[in-house]
CSV table of C-alpha atoms and ligand atoms in Angstrom, one decimal:
chain,number,residue,atom,x,y,z
C,951,MET,CA,92.8,131.6,79.7
C,952,TYR,CA,91.7,130.2,83.5
C,953,THR,CA,92.0,126.1,83.0
C,954,GLY,CA,90.7,124.0,85.6
C,955,THR,CA,92.9,121.3,87.6
C,956,LEU,CA,93.3,117.7,86.6
C,957,PHE,CA,92.9,116.2,90.6
C,958,ILE,CA,94.2,112.1,90.9
C,959,LEU,CA,92.7,110.1,93.2
C,960,SER,CA,94.0,107.1,94.1
C,961,ALA,CA,93.2,104.2,97.0
C,962,PRO,CA,92.5,100.6,97.8
C,963,SER,CA,89.6,99.8,97.2
C,964,GLY,CA,87.3,100.0,100.2
C,965,ALA,CA,88.8,102.9,102.0
C,966,GLY,CA,86.1,105.3,100.8
C,967,LYS,CA,87.9,107.0,97.8
C,968,SER,CA,84.5,106.7,95.0
C,969,SER,CA,82.2,108.2,99.0
C,970,LEU,CA,84.8,111.4,99.3
C,971,ILE,CA,85.1,112.1,95.5
C,972,ASN,CA,80.9,112.1,94.6
C,973,ALA,CA,80.5,113.5,98.4
C,974,TYR,CA,82.5,116.4,97.3
C,975,LEU,CA,80.8,116.8,93.5
C,976,LYS,CA,77.0,116.6,95.5
C,977,GLN,CA,78.5,119.7,96.7
C,978,GLN,CA,79.0,121.7,93.7
C,979,ASP,CA,78.5,123.3,90.7
C,980,GLN,CA,79.0,120.8,88.0
C,981,GLN,CA,80.3,124.3,86.3
C,982,LEU,CA,83.6,123.5,88.4
C,983,ALA,CA,83.9,120.4,89.1
C,984,ASN,CA,83.2,117.6,87.3
C,985,ILE,CA,84.5,113.6,87.3
C,986,SER,CA,85.7,111.4,84.2
C,987,ILE,CA,85.0,108.8,83.1
C,988,SER,CA,87.1,106.2,82.6
C,989,HIS,CA,86.6,103.4,79.7
C,990,THR,CA,87.1,99.3,81.2
C,991,THR,CA,87.5,96.2,79.5
C,992,ARG,CA,85.9,94.5,82.8
C,993,SER,CA,82.4,94.4,83.4
C,994,PRO,CA,79.7,96.5,85.4
C,995,ARG,CA,78.5,95.4,88.4
C,996,PRO,CA,74.7,95.3,90.1
C,997,GLY,CA,73.5,99.2,89.1
C,998,GLU,CA,76.8,100.3,87.4
C,999,LYS,CA,75.6,101.9,84.4
C,1000,HIS,CA,78.2,102.4,80.8
C,1001,GLY,CA,78.5,105.9,80.2
C,1002,GLU,CA,78.4,107.1,83.9
C,1003,HIS,CA,80.2,104.8,86.0
C,1004,TYR,CA,82.2,103.9,83.3
C,1005,TYR,CA,82.3,103.6,79.5
C,1006,PHE,CA,82.6,98.9,79.4
C,1007,VAL,CA,83.7,98.2,76.2
C,1008,ASP,CA,85.4,95.1,75.3
C,1009,HIS,CA,89.4,93.7,74.5
C,1010,ASN,CA,89.2,94.6,71.0
C,1011,GLU,CA,87.9,98.1,71.5
C,1012,PHE,CA,90.4,99.0,73.9
C,1013,GLU,CA,92.8,98.1,71.9
C,1014,LEU,CA,91.9,100.2,69.4
C,1015,LEU,CA,91.4,103.1,71.6
C,1016,ILE,CA,94.8,102.6,72.6
C,1017,LYS,CA,96.2,102.5,68.9
C,1018,GLN,CA,94.4,105.9,67.9
C,1019,ASP,CA,95.9,107.2,70.7
C,1020,ALA,CA,93.1,108.2,72.7
C,1021,PHE,CA,94.1,107.5,76.2
C,1022,ILE,CA,96.2,110.2,78.6
C,1023,GLU,CA,96.6,107.0,80.6
C,1024,TYR,CA,96.0,103.0,80.6
C,1025,ALA,CA,97.1,100.8,83.0
C,1026,LYS,CA,95.7,96.5,84.2
C,1027,VAL,CA,93.6,96.9,87.5
C,1028,PHE,CA,92.2,93.4,88.9
C,1029,ASP,CA,93.0,91.7,85.3
C,1030,HIS,CA,91.1,94.0,83.2
C,1031,TYR,CA,92.7,97.2,81.4
C,1032,TYR,CA,91.7,100.6,82.9
C,1033,GLY,CA,91.8,104.0,80.9
C,1034,THR,CA,91.5,107.6,80.7
C,1035,THR,CA,91.2,109.6,77.1
C,1036,LYS,CA,92.1,112.4,76.5
C,1037,ALA,CA,88.0,113.4,75.6
C,1038,ALA,CA,87.3,112.9,79.2
C,1039,ILE,CA,89.2,115.6,80.7
C,1040,ASN,CA,90.6,118.2,77.9
C,1041,GLN,CA,86.9,120.2,77.5
C,1042,HIS,CA,86.6,120.2,80.7
C,1043,LEU,CA,89.9,121.3,81.6
C,1044,ALA,CA,89.6,124.4,79.4
C,1045,ASN,CA,86.9,125.7,80.2
C,1046,GLY,CA,88.0,126.0,83.5
C,1047,ILE,CA,86.6,123.1,85.3
C,1048,ASN,CA,88.3,120.8,87.7
C,1049,VAL,CA,88.3,117.4,86.4
C,1050,PHE,CA,89.2,114.2,89.3
C,1051,LEU,CA,90.5,111.0,88.1
C,1052,ASP,CA,90.1,107.9,89.8
C,1053,ILE,CA,92.5,106.2,88.7
C,1054,ASP,CA,95.5,104.1,90.6
C,1055,TRP,CA,98.8,104.5,91.1
C,1056,GLN,CA,100.1,103.1,87.9
C,1057,GLY,CA,98.1,105.3,86.1
C,1058,ALA,CA,99.1,108.3,88.2
C,1059,ARG,CA,102.2,108.0,87.1
C,1060,GLN,CA,101.5,108.7,83.4
C,1061,VAL,CA,99.5,111.2,84.1
C,1062,ARG,CA,102.2,113.1,86.7
C,1063,ASP,CA,104.6,112.9,83.5
C,1064,LYS,CA,101.7,114.0,81.3
C,1065,MET,CA,101.0,116.4,83.3
C,1066,PRO,CA,102.8,117.9,85.1
C,1067,ASN,CA,101.0,120.9,86.6
C,1068,ALA,CA,98.3,117.8,88.1
C,1069,LYS,CA,97.7,118.0,91.7
C,1070,SER,CA,97.7,113.9,93.5
C,1071,ILE,CA,96.3,113.1,96.7
C,1072,PHE,CA,96.0,109.3,97.9
C,1073,ILE,CA,93.3,108.1,100.7
C,1074,ILE,CA,94.7,105.5,103.1
C,1075,PRO,CA,92.1,103.7,105.2
C,1076,PRO,CA,93.2,103.5,109.2
C,1077,SER,CA,94.2,100.3,109.2
C,1078,LEU,CA,94.3,97.1,107.3
C,1079,ALA,CA,91.6,95.2,109.5
C,1080,GLU,CA,89.4,98.2,109.1
C,1081,LEU,CA,89.7,97.6,105.2
C,1082,GLU,CA,88.9,94.7,105.4
C,1083,LYS,CA,85.7,95.2,107.0
C,1084,ARG,CA,84.3,98.1,104.7
C,1085,LEU,CA,85.1,94.9,102.2
C,1086,ILE,CA,82.9,92.9,103.6
C,1087,LYS,CA,80.3,95.2,104.8
C,1088,ARG,CA,79.6,96.6,101.9
C,1089,GLU,CA,78.6,92.9,100.4
C,1090,GLN,CA,80.0,93.2,97.2
C,1091,ASP,CA,82.4,91.2,97.4
C,1092,SER,CA,83.2,87.2,97.0
C,1093,ALA,CA,85.3,86.0,100.2
C,1094,GLU,CA,87.9,84.4,97.6
C,1095,VAL,CA,87.8,88.1,95.5
C,1096,ILE,CA,87.6,89.9,99.4
C,1097,ALA,CA,91.5,87.7,100.1
C,1098,LYS,CA,92.7,89.4,96.6
C,1099,ARG,CA,91.7,93.3,97.2
C,1100,MET,CA,93.7,92.9,100.7
C,1101,GLN,CA,96.7,91.7,99.3
C,1102,LYS,CA,96.6,94.6,96.6
C,1103,ALA,CA,95.7,97.4,99.3
C,1104,LYS,CA,99.0,96.7,100.6
C,1105,SER,CA,100.7,97.3,97.1
C,1106,GLU,CA,98.8,100.3,96.5
C,1107,ILE,CA,99.0,101.4,99.6
C,1108,SER,CA,103.6,101.0,99.3
C,1109,HIS,CA,103.1,104.1,96.3
C,1110,TYR,CA,101.6,106.8,99.0
C,1111,ASN,CA,104.8,109.0,99.3
C,1112,GLU,CA,104.3,109.4,95.2
C,1113,TYR,CA,101.7,111.5,95.9
C,1114,ASP,CA,100.9,115.5,96.3
C,1115,TYR,CA,98.8,115.0,99.7
C,1116,LEU,CA,97.3,112.1,101.6
C,1117,ILE,CA,94.0,111.4,103.6
C,1118,ILE,CA,93.4,109.1,106.2
C,1119,ASN,CA,89.7,107.9,105.9
C,1120,ASP,CA,89.1,106.7,109.4
C,1121,ASP,CA,86.1,109.5,109.7
C,1122,PHE,CA,84.2,110.7,106.8
C,1123,ASN,CA,82.8,114.0,107.8
C,1124,TYR,CA,86.6,114.9,109.1
C,1125,ALA,CA,88.4,113.1,105.5
C,1126,LEU,CA,86.3,115.3,103.1
C,1127,ASN,CA,87.4,118.6,104.6
C,1128,CYS,CA,90.4,117.6,104.2
C,1129,LEU,CA,89.4,117.2,100.4
C,1130,SER,CA,88.0,120.2,100.2
C,1131,ALA,CA,90.5,122.2,101.6
C,1132,ILE,CA,93.3,120.8,99.4
C,1133,ILE,CA,90.9,121.6,96.3
C,1134,LYS,CA,90.0,125.2,97.3
C,1135,ALA,CA,94.0,125.5,98.8
C,1136,GLU,CA,94.2,125.0,95.0
C,1137,THR,CA,92.2,127.5,92.9
C,1138,LEU,CA,94.1,129.7,95.7
C,1139,ASN,CA,96.8,129.0,94.4
C,1140,THR,CA,98.3,132.8,93.4
C,1141,SER,CA,99.1,131.5,89.0
C,1142,LYS,CA,95.0,130.8,89.3
C,1143,GLN,CA,94.3,133.5,90.8
C,1144,ILE,CA,95.8,136.4,88.6
C,1145,LEU,CA,93.5,134.7,86.1
C,1146,ILE,CA,90.1,134.4,88.4
C,1147,ASN,CA,90.7,137.8,89.8
C,1148,LYS,CA,92.6,139.6,87.4
C,1149,ASP,CA,89.7,142.9,87.2
C,1150,ILE,CA,90.3,142.9,91.2
C,1151,LEU,CA,94.2,142.8,90.8
C,1152,GLU,CA,94.1,145.4,87.3
C,1153,GLN,CA,92.7,148.0,89.7
C,1154,PHE,CA,95.4,148.1,92.1
C,1155,ILE,CA,98.2,147.7,89.3
C,1156,ASP,CA,96.6,150.7,88.0
C,1157,GLN,CA,96.4,152.6,91.8
C,1158,ASN,CA,100.4,151.8,92.3
C,1159,LYS,CA,100.8,153.5,88.7
C,1160,GLY,CA,99.1,156.2,89.8
J,1370,5GP,P1,87.1,99.1,89.9
J,1370,5GP,O1,87.0,98.0,89.2
J,1370,5GP,O2,87.1,98.7,91.8
J,1370,5GP,O3,85.7,100.2,90.0
J,1370,5GP,O4,88.3,99.3,89.6
J,1370,5GP,C1,89.6,98.8,90.3
J,1370,5GP,C2,91.0,100.5,90.3
J,1370,5GP,O5,90.5,100.6,89.0
J,1370,5GP,C3,90.5,101.6,90.9
J,1370,5GP,O6,91.7,101.7,91.8
J,1370,5GP,C4,90.4,102.6,90.2
J,1370,5GP,O7,90.6,103.7,90.7
J,1370,5GP,C5,91.7,101.3,88.8
J,1370,5GP,N1,90.3,103.2,87.6
J,1370,5GP,C6,89.4,103.1,87.5
J,1370,5GP,N2,89.5,103.4,86.6
J,1370,5GP,C7,91.0,103.6,86.0
J,1370,5GP,C8,92.0,104.1,85.1
J,1370,5GP,O8,91.2,105.0,84.2
J,1370,5GP,N3,92.7,104.4,85.1
J,1370,5GP,C9,94.2,103.8,85.9
J,1370,5GP,N4,95.4,103.1,85.9
J,1370,5GP,N5,93.2,103.1,86.9
J,1370,5GP,C10,91.7,103.1,86.6
């Protein structure tokens, strides 16, 4: 049966990961690609909606989900819990839809252990100075939070070599092309093509027999 591919995307905040995923998904049919919506204990930022950006839950609810073994992975990031439920991904994958996980390196490790066919992509900014510039420009965080994010960015980036693919997001369109190319290459993998183009391939096998 043809199943979708699970793509893990990680990056320090400000590297442009969400913009890249959103731009990619905009070009795609929802029947072919979808993003997993995580649960988090952090508060919504202005404009963020429950069920769209995250499922915003309190500590008790999150811990109940842990007890129920609902998560494929979860981790503490910036003092808050974040997790991906099995429900958020399994049905889509079973329906042949590619699923994107926007998660940190701790979650990526857990998913790789449980789903070895998942492909992981790390996105880094061209420099630390550029990252800081982007964090200041987006006017989302105080100077104190930006300093914390910059500190965290260095430790997050130190895990880049655990990933299958690396994209340096200097030019946005180039980075988007790189992301599309990785996803396209996975779809062209022979093991996938055998299932996608079964009829065409079977026709050749029949001809050879004849
Ligand atoms: P933010 O609070 O800025 O939305 O996300 C902070 C960090 O948490 C980002 O690096 C993001 O990738 C990560 N994150 C978001 N959802 C999940 C999740 O479900 N699991 C894990 N492990 N990390 C997540």
